[in-house]
mmCIF file of C-alpha atoms and ligand atoms in Angstrom:
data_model
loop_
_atom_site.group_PDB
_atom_site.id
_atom_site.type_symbol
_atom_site.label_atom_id
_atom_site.label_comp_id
_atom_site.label_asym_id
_atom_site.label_seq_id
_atom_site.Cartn_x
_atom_site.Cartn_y
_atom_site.Cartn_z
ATOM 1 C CA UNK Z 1 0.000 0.000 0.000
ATOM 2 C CA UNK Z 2 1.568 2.936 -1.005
ATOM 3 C CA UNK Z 3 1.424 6.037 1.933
ATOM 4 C CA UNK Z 4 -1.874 7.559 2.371
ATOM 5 C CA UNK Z 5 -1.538 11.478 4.215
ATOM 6 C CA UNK Z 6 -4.579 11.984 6.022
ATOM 7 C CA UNK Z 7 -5.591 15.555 6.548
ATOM 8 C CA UNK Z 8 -8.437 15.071 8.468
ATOM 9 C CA UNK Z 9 -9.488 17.695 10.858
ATOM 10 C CA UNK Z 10 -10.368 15.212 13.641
ATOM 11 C CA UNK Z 11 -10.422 13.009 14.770
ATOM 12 C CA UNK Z 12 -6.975 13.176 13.365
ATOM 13 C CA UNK Z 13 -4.035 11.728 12.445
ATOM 14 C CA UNK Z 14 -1.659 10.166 14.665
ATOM 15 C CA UNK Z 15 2.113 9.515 14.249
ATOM 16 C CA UNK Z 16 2.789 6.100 12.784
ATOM 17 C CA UNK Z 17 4.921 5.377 15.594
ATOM 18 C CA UNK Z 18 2.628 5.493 18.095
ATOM 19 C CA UNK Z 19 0.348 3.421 16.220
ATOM 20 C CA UNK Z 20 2.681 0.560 15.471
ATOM 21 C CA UNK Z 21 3.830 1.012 18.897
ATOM 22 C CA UNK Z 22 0.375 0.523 20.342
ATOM 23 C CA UNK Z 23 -0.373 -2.220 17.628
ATOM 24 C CA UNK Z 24 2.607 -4.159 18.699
ATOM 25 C CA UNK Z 25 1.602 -4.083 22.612
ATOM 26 C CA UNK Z 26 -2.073 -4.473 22.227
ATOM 27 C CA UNK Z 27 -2.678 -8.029 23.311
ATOM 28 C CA UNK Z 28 0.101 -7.909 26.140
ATOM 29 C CA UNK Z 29 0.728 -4.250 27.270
ATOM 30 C CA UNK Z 30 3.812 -3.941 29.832
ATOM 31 C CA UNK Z 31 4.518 -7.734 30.513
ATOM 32 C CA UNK Z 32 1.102 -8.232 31.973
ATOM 33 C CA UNK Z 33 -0.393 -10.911 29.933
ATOM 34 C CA UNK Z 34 -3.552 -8.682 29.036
ATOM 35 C CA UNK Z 35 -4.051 -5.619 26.756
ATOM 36 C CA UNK Z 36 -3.875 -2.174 28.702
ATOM 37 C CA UNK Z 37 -8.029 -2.142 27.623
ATOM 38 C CA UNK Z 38 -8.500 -4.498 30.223
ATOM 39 C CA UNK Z 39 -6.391 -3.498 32.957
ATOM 40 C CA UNK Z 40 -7.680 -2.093 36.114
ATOM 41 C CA UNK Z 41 -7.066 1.813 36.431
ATOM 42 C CA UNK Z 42 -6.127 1.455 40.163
ATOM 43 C CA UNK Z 43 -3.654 -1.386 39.528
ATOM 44 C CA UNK Z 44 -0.057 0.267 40.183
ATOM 45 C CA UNK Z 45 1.377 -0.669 36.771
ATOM 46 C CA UNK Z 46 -1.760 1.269 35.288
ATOM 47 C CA UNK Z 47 -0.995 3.906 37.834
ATOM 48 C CA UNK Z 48 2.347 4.376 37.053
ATOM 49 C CA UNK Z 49 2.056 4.966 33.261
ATOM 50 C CA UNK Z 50 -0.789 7.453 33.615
ATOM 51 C CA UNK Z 51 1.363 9.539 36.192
ATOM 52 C CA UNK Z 52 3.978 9.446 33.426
ATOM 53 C CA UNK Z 53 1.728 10.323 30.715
ATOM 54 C CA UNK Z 54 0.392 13.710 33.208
ATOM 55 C CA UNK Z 55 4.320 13.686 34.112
ATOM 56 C CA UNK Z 56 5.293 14.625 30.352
ATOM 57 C CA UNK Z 57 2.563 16.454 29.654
ATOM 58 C CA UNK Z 58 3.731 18.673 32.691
ATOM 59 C CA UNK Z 59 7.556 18.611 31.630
ATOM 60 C CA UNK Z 60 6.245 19.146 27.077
ATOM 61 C CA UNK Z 61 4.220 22.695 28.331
ATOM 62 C CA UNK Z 62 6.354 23.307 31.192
ATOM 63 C CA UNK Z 63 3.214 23.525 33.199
ATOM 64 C CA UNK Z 64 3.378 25.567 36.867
ATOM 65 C CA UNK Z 65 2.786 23.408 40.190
ATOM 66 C CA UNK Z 66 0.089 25.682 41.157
ATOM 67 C CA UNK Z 67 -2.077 24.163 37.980
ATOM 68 C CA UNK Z 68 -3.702 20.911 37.914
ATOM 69 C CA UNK Z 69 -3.683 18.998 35.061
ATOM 70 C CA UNK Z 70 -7.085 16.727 34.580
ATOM 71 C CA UNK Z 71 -7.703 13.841 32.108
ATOM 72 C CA UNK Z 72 -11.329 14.253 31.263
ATOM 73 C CA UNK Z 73 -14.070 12.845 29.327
ATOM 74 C CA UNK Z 74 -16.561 14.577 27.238
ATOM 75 C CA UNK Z 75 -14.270 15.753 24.559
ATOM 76 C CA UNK Z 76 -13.562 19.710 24.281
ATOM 77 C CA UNK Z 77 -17.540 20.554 24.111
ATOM 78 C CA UNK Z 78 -17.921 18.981 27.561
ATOM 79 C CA UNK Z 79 -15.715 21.947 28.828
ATOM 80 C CA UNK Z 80 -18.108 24.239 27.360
ATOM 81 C CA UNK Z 81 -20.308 23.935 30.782
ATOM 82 C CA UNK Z 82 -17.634 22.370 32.591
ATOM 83 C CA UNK Z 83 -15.935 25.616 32.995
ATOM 84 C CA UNK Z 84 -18.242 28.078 33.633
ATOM 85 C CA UNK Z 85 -19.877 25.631 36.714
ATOM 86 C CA UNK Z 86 -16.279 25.426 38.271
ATOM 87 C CA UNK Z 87 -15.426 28.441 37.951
ATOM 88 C CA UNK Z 88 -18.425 31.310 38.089
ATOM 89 C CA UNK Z 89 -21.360 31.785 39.880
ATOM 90 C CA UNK Z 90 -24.699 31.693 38.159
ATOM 91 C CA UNK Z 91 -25.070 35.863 38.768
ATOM 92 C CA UNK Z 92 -21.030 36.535 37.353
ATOM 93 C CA UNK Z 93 -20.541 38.329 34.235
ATOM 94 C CA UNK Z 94 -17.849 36.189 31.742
ATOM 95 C CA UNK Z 95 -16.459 37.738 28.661
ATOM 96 C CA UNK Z 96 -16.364 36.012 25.628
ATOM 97 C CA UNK Z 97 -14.490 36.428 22.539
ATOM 98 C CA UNK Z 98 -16.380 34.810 19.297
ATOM 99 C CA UNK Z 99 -13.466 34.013 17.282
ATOM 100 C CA UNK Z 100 -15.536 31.712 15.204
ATOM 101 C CA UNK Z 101 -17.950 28.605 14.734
ATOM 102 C CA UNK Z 102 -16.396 26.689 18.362
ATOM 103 C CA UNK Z 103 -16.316 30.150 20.048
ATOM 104 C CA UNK Z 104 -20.047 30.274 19.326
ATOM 105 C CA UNK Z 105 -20.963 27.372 20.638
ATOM 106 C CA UNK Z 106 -19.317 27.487 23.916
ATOM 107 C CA UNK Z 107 -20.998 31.014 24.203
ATOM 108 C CA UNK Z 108 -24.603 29.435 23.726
ATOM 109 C CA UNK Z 109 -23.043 26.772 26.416
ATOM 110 C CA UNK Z 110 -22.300 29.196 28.951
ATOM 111 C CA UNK Z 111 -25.235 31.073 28.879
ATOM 112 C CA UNK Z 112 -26.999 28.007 30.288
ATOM 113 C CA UNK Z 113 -25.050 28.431 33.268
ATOM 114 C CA UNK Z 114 -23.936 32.377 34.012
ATOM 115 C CA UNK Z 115 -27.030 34.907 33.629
ATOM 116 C CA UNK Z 116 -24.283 37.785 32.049
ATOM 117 C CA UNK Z 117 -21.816 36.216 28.857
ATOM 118 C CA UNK Z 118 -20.463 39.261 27.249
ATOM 119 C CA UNK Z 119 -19.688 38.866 23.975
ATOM 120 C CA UNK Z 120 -16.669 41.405 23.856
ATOM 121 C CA UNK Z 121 -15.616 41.037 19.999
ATOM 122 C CA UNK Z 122 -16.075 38.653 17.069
ATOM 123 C CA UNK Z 123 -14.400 37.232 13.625
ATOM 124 C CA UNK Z 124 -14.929 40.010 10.995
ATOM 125 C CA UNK Z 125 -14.712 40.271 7.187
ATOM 126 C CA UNK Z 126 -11.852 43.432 6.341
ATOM 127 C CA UNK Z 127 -10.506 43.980 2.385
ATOM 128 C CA UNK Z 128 -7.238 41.499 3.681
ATOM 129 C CA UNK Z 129 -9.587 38.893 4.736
ATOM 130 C CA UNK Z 130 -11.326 37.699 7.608
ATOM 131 C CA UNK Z 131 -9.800 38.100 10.959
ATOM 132 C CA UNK Z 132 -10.828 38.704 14.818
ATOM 133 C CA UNK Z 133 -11.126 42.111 15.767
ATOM 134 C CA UNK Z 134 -8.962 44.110 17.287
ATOM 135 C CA UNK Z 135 -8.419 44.117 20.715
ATOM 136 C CA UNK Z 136 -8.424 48.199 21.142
ATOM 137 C CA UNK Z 137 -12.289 47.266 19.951
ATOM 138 C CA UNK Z 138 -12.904 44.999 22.849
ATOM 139 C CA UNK Z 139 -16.029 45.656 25.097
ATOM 140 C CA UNK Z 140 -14.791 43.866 28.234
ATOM 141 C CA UNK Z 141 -16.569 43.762 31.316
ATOM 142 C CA UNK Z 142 -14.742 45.268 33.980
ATOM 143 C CA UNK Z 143 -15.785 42.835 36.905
ATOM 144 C CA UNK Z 144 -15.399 39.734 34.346
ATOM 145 C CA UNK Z 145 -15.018 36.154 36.037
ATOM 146 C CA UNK Z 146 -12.820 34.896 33.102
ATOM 147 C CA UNK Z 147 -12.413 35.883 29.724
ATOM 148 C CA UNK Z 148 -12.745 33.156 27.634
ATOM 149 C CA UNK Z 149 -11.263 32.608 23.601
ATOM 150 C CA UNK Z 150 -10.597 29.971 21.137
ATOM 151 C CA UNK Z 151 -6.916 30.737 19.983
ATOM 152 C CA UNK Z 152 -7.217 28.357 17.062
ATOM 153 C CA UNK Z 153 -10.817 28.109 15.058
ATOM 154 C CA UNK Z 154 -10.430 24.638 13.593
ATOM 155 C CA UNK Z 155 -13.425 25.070 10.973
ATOM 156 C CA UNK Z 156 -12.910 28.714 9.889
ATOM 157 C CA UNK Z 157 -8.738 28.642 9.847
ATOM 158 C CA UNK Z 158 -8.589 31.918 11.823
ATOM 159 C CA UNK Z 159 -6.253 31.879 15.215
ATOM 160 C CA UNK Z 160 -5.143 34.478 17.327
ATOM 161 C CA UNK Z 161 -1.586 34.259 17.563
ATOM 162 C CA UNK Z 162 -1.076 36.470 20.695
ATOM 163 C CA UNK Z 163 -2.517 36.051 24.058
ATOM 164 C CA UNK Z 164 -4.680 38.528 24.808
ATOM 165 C CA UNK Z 165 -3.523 41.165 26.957
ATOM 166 C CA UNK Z 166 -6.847 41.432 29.800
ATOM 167 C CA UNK Z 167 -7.502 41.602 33.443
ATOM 168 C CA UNK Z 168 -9.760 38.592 33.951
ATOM 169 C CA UNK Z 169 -8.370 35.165 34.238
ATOM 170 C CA UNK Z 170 -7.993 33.860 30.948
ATOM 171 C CA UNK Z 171 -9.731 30.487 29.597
ATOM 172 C CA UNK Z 172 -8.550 29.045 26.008
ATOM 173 C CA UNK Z 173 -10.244 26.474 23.943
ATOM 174 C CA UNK Z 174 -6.831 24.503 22.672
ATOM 175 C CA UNK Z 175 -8.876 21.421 21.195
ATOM 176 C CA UNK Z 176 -6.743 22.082 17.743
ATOM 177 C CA UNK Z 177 -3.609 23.794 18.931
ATOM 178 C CA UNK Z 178 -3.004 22.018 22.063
ATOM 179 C CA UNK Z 179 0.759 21.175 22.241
ATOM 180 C CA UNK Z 180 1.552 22.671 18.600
ATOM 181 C CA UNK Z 181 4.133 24.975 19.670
ATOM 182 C CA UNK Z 182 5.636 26.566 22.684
ATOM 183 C CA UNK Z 183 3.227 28.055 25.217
ATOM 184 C CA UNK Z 184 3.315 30.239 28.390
ATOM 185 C CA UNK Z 185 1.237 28.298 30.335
ATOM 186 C CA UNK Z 186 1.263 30.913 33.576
ATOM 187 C CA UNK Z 187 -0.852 33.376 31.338
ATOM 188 C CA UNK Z 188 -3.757 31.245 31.437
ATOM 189 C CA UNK Z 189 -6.274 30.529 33.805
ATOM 190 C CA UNK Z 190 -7.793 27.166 32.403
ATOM 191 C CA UNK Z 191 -6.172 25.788 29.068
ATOM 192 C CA UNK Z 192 -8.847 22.798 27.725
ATOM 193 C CA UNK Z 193 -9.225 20.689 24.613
ATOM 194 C CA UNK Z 194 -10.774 17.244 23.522
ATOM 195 C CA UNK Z 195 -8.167 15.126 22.584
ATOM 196 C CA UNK Z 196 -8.968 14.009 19.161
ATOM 197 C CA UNK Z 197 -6.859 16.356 16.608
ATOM 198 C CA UNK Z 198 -3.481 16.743 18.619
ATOM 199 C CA UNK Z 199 -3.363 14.571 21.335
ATOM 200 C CA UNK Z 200 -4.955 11.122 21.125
ATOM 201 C CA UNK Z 201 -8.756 9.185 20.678
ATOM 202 C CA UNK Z 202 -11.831 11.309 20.663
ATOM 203 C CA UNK Z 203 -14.204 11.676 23.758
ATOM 204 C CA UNK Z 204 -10.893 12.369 25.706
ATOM 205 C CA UNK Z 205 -10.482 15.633 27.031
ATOM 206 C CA UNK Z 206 -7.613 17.635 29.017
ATOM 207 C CA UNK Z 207 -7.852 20.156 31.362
ATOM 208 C CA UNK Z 208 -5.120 22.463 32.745
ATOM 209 C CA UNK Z 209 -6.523 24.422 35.879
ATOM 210 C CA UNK Z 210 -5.244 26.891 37.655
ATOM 211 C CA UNK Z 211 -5.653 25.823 41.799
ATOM 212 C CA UNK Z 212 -6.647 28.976 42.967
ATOM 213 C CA UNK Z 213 -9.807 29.502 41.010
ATOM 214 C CA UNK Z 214 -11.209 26.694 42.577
ATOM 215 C CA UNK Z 215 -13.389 26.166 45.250
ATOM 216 C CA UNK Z 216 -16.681 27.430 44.493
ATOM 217 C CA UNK Z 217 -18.171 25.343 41.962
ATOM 218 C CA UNK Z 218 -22.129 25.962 41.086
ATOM 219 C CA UNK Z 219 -23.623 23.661 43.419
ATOM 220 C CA UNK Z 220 -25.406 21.482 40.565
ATOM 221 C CA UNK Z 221 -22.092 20.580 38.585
ATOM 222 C CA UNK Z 222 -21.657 16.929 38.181
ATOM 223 C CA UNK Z 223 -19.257 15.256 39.935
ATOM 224 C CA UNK Z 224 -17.524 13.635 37.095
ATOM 225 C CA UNK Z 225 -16.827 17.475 35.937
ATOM 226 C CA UNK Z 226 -16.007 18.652 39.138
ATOM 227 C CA UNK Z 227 -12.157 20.038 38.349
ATOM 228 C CA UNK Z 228 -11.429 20.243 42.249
ATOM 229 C CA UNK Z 229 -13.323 16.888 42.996
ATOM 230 C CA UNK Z 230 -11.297 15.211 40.111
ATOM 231 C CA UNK Z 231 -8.044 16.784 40.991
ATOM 232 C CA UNK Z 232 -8.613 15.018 44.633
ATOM 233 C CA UNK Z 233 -8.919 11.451 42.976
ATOM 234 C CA UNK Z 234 -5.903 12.361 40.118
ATOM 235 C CA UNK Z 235 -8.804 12.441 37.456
ATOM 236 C CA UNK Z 236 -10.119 9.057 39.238
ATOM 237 C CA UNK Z 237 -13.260 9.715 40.310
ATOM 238 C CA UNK Z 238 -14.806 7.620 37.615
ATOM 239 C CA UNK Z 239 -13.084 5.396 35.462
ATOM 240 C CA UNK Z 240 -11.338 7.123 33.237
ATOM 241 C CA UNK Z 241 -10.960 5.953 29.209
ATOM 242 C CA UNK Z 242 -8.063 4.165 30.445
ATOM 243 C CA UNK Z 243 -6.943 3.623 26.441
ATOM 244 C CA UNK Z 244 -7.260 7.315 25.153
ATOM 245 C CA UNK Z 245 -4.789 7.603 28.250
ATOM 246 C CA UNK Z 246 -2.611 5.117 27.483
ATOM 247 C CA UNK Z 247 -2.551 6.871 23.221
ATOM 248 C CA UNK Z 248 -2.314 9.956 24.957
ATOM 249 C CA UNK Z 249 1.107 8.995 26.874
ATOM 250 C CA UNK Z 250 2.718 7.661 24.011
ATOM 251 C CA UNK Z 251 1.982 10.437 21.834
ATOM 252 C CA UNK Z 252 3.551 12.909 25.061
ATOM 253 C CA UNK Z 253 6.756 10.517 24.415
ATOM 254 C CA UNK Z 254 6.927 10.892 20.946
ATOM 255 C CA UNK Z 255 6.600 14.522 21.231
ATOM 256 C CA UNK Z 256 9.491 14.801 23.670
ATOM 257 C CA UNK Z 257 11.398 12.956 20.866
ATOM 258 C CA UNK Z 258 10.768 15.379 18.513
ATOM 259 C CA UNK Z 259 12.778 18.179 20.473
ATOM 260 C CA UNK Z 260 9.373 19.080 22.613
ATOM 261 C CA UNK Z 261 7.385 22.128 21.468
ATOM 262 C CA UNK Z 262 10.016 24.448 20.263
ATOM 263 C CA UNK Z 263 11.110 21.431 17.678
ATOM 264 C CA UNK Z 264 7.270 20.843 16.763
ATOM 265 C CA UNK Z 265 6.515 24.423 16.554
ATOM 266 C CA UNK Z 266 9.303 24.951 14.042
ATOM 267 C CA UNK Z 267 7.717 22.207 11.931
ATOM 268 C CA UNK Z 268 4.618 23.113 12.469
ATOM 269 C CA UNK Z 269 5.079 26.797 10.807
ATOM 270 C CA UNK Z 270 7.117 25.191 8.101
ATOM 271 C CA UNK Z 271 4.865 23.089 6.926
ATOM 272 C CA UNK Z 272 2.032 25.952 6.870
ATOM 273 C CA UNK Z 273 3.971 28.633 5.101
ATOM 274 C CA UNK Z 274 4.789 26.206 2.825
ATOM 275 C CA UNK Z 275 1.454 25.786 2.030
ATOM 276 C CA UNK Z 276 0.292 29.420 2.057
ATOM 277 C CA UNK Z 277 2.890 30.661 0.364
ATOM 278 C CA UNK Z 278 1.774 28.183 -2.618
ATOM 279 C CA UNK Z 279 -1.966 28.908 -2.201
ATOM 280 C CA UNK Z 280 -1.166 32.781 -2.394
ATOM 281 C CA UNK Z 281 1.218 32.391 -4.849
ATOM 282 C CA UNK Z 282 -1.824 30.715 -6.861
ATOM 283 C CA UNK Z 283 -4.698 32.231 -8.994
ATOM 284 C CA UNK Z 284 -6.254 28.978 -8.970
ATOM 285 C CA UNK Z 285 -6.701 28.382 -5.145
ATOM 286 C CA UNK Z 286 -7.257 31.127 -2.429
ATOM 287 C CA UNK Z 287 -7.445 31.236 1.415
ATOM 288 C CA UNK Z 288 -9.799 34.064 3.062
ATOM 289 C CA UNK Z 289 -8.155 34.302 6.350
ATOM 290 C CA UNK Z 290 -6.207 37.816 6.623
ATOM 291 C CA UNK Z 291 -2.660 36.778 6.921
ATOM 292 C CA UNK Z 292 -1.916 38.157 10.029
ATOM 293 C CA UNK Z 293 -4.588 35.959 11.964
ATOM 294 C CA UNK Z 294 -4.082 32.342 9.615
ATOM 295 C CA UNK Z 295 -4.172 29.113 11.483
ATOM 296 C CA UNK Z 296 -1.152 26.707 11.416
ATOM 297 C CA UNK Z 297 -3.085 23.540 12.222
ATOM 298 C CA UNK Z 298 -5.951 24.020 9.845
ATOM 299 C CA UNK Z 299 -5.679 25.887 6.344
ATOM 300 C CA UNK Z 300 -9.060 26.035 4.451
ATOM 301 C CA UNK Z 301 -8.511 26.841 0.568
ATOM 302 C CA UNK Z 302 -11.295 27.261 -2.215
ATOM 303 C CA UNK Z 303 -10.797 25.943 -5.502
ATOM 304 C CA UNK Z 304 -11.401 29.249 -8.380
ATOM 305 C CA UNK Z 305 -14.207 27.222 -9.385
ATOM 306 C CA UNK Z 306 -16.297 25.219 -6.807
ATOM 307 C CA UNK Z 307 -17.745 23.092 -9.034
ATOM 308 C CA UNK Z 308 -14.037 21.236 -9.651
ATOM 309 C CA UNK Z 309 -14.273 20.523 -5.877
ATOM 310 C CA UNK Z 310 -15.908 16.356 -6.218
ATOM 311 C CA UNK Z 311 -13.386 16.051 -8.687
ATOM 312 C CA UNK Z 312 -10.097 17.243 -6.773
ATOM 313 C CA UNK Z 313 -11.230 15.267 -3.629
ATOM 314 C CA UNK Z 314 -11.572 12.148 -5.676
ATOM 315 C CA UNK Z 315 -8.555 12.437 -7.568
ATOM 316 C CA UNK Z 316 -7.021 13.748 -4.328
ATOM 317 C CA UNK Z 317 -8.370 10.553 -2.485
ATOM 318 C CA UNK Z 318 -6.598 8.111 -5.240
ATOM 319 C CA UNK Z 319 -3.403 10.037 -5.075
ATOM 320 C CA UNK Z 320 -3.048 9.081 -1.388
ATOM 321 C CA UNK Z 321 -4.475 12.569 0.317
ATOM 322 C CA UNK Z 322 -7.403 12.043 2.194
ATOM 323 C CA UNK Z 323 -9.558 14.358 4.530
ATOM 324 C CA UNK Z 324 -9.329 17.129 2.751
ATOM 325 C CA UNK Z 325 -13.098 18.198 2.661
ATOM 326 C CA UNK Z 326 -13.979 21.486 4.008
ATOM 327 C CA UNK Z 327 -16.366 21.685 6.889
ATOM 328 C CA UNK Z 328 -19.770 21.985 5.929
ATOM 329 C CA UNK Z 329 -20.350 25.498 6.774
ATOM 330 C CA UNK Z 330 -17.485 26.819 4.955
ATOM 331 C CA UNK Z 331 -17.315 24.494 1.988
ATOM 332 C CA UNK Z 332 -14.277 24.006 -0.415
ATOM 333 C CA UNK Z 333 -11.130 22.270 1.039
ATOM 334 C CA UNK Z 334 -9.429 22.267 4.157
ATOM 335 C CA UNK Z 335 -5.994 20.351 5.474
ATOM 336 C CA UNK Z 336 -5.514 20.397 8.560
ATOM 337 C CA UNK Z 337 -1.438 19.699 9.871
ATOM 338 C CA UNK Z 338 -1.569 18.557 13.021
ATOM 339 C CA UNK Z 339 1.782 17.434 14.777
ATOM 340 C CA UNK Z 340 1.204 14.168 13.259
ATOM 341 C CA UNK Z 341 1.402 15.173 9.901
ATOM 342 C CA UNK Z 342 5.153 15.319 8.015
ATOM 343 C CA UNK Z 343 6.876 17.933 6.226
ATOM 344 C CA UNK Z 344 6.260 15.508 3.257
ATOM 345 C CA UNK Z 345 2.794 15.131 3.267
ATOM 346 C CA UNK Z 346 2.780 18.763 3.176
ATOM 347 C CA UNK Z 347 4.615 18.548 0.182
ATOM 348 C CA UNK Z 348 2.408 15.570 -1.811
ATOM 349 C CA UNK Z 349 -0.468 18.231 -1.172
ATOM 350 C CA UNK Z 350 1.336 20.952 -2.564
ATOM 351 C CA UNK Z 351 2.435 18.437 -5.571
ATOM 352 C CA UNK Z 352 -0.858 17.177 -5.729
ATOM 353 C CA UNK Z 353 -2.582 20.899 -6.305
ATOM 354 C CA UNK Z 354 0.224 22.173 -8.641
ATOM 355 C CA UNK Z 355 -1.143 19.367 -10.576
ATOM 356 C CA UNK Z 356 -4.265 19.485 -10.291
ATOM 357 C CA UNK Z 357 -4.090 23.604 -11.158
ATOM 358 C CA UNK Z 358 -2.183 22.269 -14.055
ATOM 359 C CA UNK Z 359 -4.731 19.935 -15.542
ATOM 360 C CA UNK Z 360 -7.932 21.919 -14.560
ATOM 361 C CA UNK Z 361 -6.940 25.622 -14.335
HETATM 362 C C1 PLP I 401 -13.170 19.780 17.803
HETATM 363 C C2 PLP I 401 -13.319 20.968 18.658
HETATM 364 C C3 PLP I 401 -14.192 21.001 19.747
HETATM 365 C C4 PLP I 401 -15.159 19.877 20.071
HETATM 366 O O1 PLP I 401 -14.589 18.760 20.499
HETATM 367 P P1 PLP I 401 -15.504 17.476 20.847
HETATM 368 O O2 PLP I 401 -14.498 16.554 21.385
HETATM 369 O O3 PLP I 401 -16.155 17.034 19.582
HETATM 370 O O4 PLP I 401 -16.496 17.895 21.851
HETATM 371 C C5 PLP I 401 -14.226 22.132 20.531
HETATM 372 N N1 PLP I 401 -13.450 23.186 20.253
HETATM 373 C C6 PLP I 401 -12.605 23.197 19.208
HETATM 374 C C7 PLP I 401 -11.762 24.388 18.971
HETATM 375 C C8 PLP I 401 -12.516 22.099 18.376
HETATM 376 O O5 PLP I 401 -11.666 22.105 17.341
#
């Protein structure tokens, strides 16, 4: 079978040697005789390698004592009310910022559970694209519990590369940045994502929390959700999906062995300039994101004529490159580059559109 590139925005790709690694030790994981899917959580060889796995993650973001770090289920949209009933009260104002399609729907989340979400600024179309507004346009709330953003908007491409500069304690949706280049994780109040484009399986989620916003939860949050509760029983309390753990911990490894975030991050912005710089370069293709506020996990392009679209996904499908099909509300194309993905599958795409452009342009 010749290689296939998946560009799928998730759940995602994950690196082939964590995969064969995982294939290799499924039926008898860590001398035990019995796959690591049927192991008991609270046995100490289970124990151990989720420590390490919360261990690396620690060591990969450089993460503070003073922050727990939870292994969740739910995915990223069980966050959505999971942080607003940990940490505000049902009469606290929260800012939002509505970067894009996620943004939106953890707003419409939160406003289930805190009578004042402020919706400070939003995505907005400008002659170099469409990017987030400006932050000297900001309406925050001056007595804001947290302010709350999605730095990377996996369906519309558009990230904001700077953390914003505000008052309130700030919560960012990372489900499709999460560990894609180096962060200062001190800035932040809660860091979240579900685990499915850069970390591991899907209905996994993880939760970086800072200690001292804890201790008032809304009375009527679930236990299972409860960030100090779960903190207390090392993300315990219920059995946790003891496999997307396991995935998770070997993918933390192989990260460390790719020179850690700095060496990712490098990667990472390679392989999307390479890509924008040919879609730009292009009259054939075009991106709509104003370059200043462009994604470097997902990068949506439209063909010049949408009606070639079936045709470059099929031909892009039986030249290896699969996943490629832009999220329903935005149409067109989108690749996604997750860690997982390699300089050269970056390059097949490119190869593969020159092509294309070639043949159909
Ligand atoms: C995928 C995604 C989610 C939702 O994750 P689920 O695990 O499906 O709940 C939330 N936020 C962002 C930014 C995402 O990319």
């Amino acid at each position: 079978m010749s290689q296939i590139f998946n560009f799928s925005a998730g759940p995602a790709m994950l690196p082939a040697e964590v995969m064969l690694q995982a294939q290799e030790e499924f039926l008898q994981w860590n001398g035990t005789g019995v796959s690591v899917m049927e192991f008991s959580h609270r046995d100490p060889a289970y124990v151990k390698m989720a420590q390490e796995a919360e261990q690396d993650l620690r060591t990969l973001l450089n993460v503070p004592d003073d922050y727990h770090v939870l292994f969740l289920q739910g995915g990223g949209r069980g966050q959505f009310s999971a942080v607003p009933q940990n940490i505000a009260a049902k009469t606290d104002t929260v800012d939002y910022l509505d970067c894009g399609t996620w943004s939106g729907y953890a707003i419409r989340e939160a406003q289930k559970y805190v009578s004042q979400v402020n919706v400070v600024g939003a995505a907005q179309q400008t002659e170099q694209g469409k990017r987030i507004q400006p932050a000297s346009e900001w309406q925050l709330s001056d007595n804001a519990r947290y302010f709350h953003y999605c730095p990377n908007e996996t369906v519309d491409g558009i990230a904001v590369h700077d953390i914003p500069d505000v008052n309130a304690p700030i919560v960012a949706d990372m489900s499709s940045n999460i560990l894609s280049e180096p962060l200062d994780v001190s800035r932040f109040g809660v860091i979240y994502a579900g685990a499915q484009k850069n970390i591991g399986p899907s209905g996994f989620a993880i939760a970086i929390v800072k200690q001292s916003l804890l201790g008032q939860p809304q009375p009527e949050v679930s236990s299972i959700m409860d960030y100090q509760l779960q903190a207390n029983d090392n993300s315990m309390y219920n059995t946790p999906n003891t496999f997307a753990w396991y995935l998770s911990g070997l993918v933390f490894k192989w990260l460390k062995r790719q020179g850690g975030l700095a060496g990712i991050g490098q990667l990472n912005h390679r392989k999307a300039s390479a890509l924008y710089d040919y879609v730009d370069a292009s009259d054939f293709y075009r991106n709509e994101v104003h370059p200043d506020y462009r994604s470097i996990m997902n990068v949506p392009f439209q063909l010049a004529d949408s009606e070639l679209d079936k045709i470059f996904l099929e031909q892009a499908k039986n030249a290896g490159l699969v996943g490629l099909k832009g999220h329903r509300f935005v149409g067109g194309m989108r690749a996604s580059l997750y860690n997982a993905m390699p300089y050269e599958g970056v390059e097949a795409l490119i190869d593969f559109m020159r092509e294309f452009e070639r043949t159909h342009g």
